[in-house]
C-alpha positions as a printed Julia matrix, in Angstrom:
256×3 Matrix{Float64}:
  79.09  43.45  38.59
  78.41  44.03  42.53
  76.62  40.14  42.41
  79.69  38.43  40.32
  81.98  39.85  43.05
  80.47  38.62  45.86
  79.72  35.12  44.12
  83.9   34.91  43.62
  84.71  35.64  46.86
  81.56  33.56  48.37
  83.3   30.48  46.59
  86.72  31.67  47.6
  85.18  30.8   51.25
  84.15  27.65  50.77
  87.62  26.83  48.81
  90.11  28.62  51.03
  89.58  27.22  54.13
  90.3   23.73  53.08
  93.51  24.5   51.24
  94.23  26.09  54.76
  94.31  23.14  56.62
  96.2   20.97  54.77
  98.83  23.79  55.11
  98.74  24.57  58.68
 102.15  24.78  60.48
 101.62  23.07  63.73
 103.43  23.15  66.67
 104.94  19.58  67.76
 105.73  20.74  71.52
 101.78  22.13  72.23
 100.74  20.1   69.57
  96.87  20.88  71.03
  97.18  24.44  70.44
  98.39  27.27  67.8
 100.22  30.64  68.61
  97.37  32.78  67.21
  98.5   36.67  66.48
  95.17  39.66  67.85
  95.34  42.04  65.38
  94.16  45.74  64.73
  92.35  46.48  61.91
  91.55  49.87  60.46
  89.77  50.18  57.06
  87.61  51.68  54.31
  85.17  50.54  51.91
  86.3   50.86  48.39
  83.42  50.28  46.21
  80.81  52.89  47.29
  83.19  55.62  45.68
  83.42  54.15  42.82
  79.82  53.43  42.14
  79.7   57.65  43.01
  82.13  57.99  39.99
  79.63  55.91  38.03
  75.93  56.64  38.62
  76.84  60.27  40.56
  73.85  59.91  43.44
  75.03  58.83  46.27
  78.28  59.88  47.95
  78.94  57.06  51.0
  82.02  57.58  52.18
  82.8   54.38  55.25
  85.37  53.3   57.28
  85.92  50.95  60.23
  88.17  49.73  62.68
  88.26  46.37  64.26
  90.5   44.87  67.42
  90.89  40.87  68.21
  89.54  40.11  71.86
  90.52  36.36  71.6
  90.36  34.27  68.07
  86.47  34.19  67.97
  85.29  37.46  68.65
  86.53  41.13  68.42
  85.26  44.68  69.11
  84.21  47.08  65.6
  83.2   50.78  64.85
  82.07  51.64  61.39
  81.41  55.05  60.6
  80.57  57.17  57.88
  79.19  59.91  55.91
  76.51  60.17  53.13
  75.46  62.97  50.7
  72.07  61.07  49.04
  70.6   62.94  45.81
  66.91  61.4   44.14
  65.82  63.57  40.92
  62.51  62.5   39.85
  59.95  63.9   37.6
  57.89  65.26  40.01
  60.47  66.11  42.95
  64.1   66.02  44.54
  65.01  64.48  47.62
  68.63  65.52  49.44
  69.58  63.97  52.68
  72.96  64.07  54.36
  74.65  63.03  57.44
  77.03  60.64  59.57
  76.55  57.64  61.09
  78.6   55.25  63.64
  78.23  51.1   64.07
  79.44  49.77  67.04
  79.27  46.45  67.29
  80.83  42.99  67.65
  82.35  40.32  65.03
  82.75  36.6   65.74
  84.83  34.42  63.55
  83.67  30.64  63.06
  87.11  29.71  61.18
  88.95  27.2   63.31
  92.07  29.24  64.77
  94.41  26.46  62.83
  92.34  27.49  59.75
  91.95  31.73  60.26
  95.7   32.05  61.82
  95.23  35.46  62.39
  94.74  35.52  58.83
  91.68  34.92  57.37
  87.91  35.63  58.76
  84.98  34.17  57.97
  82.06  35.03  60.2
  78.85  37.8   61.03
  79.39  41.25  63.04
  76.21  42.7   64.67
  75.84  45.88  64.59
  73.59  49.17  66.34
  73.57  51.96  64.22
  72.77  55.63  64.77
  72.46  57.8   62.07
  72.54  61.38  62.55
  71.24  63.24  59.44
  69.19  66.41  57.77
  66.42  65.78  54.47
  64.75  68.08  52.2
  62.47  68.21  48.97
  64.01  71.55  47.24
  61.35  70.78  44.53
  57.81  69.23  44.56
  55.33  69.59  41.69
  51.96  68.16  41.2
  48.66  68.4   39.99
  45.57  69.62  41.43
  41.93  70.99  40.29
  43.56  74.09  40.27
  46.24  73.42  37.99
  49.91  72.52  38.57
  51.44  73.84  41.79
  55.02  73.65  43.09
  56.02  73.43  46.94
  59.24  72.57  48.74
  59.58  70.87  52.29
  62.17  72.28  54.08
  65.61  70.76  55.85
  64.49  68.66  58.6
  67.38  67.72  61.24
  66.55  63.89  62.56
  68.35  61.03  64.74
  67.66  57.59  63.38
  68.45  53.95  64.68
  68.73  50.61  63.3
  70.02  47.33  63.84
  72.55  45.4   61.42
  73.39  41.91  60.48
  76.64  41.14  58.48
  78.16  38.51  57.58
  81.48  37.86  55.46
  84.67  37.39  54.44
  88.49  38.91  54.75
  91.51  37.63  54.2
  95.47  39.06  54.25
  97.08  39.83  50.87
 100.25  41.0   52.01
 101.81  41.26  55.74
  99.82  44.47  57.08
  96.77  44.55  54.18
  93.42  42.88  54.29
  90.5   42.35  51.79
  87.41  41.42  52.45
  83.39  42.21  51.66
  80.56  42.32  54.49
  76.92  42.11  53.39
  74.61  44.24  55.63
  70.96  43.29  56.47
  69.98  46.36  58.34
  66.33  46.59  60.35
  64.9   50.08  60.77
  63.78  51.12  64.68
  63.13  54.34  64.41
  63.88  57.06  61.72
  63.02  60.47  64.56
  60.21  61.57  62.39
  56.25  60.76  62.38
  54.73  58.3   59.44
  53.84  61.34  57.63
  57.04  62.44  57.37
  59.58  59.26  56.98
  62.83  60.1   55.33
  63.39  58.61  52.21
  66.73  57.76  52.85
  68.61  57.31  56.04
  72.55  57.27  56.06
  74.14  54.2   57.23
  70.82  52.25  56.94
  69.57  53.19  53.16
  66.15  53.72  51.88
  63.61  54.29  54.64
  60.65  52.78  53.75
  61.32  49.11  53.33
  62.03  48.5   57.19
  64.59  46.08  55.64
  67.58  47.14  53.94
  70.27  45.2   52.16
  73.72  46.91  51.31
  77.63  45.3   50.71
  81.07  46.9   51.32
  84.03  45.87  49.66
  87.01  47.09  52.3
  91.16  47.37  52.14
  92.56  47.44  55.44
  95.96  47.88  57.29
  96.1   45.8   59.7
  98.87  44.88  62.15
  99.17  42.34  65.22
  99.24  44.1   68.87
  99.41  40.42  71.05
  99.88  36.89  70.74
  97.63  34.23  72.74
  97.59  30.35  72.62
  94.34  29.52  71.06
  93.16  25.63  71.37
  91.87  23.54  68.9
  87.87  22.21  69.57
  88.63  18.96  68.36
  90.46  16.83  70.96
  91.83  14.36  69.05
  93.1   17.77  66.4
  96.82  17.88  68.32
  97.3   13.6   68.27
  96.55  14.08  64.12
  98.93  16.08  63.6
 101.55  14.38  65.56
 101.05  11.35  63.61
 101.69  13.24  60.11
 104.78  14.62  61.69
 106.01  11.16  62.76
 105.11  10.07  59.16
 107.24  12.66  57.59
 110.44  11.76  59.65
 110.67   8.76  58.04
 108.27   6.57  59.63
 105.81   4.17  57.96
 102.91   5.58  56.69
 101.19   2.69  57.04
 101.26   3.47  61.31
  98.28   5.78  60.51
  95.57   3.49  59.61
């Protein structure tokens, strides 16, 4: 179900943005350039509870907030908190914590296209995951017979590093939906080989080095600024002043 989502919304990308530009609203007396709105964005991911409802392992619990520097790029801090249950055969596994992600997100819409509206890029992020792990239960066997041990809570700081690109878009004046998916590279999970965590929060399963993840957030999200943001394409603000002249009456014929 988590795969059809993202394959809608990866199409809605490709579709949305072109639809967009036919309907931008330009601005005849800075023809060159588009009042772009900064916005504030403060968020949670919606799907992670769910899949808790569903499958009942993993609590993730994640929220973020966002602010527009200019219409490329803009400043991000996700945070969270995990409660991680494995029950195997042979053993349980428990690890808890909190993490934080502060990082940055650059947009690659055209301002004319995203309008303050719509965002379509990749956010880097450093994580730091602060977090406790335990085996309550381990049984095996041995010449002996079959013995049972337990490894006791083990307090750790871990880091990693985090790719993620995606998508958002308004559905209403102050909400916003959009998904991120995170390819996250382990540095260092504060314990020796011997003793690697299973699972790390914020990153997931420790022993790939590699971990791959999505969020599905709602935000609120309101604008705090307005800036004049210029088109790249030099020849963007003459276009549109044609189509205007065209629609005032003119013949369309002028354009070609």
């Amino acid at each position: 179900m988590k795969r059809i989502f993202v394959y809608i919304i990866s199409v809605a990308l490709l579709v949305v943005p072109n639809e967009l530009s036919a309907q931008f609203n330009y601005d005849t007396s800075n023809p060159d350039s588009i009042i772009f709105p900064l916005n504030i964005r403060i968020g949670a991911d919606i799907a992670n509870p769910v899949l808790y409802l569903v499958n009942g392992n993993t609590l993730n619990i994640d929220g973020y907030a966002n602010i527009d520097i200019n219409e490329k790029l803009g400043f991000s801090l996700n945070s969270g908190y995990t409660d991680y249950n494995l029950d195997k055969l042979a053993y349980e596994y428990k690890a808890t914590g909190i993490y934080f992600k502060p990082g940055v997100d650059f947009n690659i819409l055209k301002p004319q296209i995203a309008e303050g509206k719509y965002w379509a890029g990749v956010g880097i992020r450093y994580g730091i995951s602060i977090f406790s792990f335990e085996t309550p239960s381990m049984t095996f066997d041995n010449y002996w017979g079959t013995t049972t041990s337990v490894i006791p809570a083990q307090s750790r700081v871990g880091h990693f590093v985090e790719i993620s690109p995606g998508f958002s878009a308004k559905i209403s004046d102050h909400f916003t939906l959009g998904w991120r998916a995170n390819i996250s590279k382990l540095i260092y999970t504060g314990t020796e080989d011997m003793t690697r965590p299973v699972y790390v929060p914020g990153y997931g399963t420790g022993d790939k080095g590699v971990a791959f993840s999505f969020n599905y957030y709602l935000s609120f999200s309101f604008s705090y600024k307005t800036i004049n943001a210029k088109f790249k394409e030099g020849n963007a603000g003459a276009n549109y002043e044609e189509m205007e002249e065209t629609t005032d009456g003119s013949d369309s014929s002028s354009l070609f």
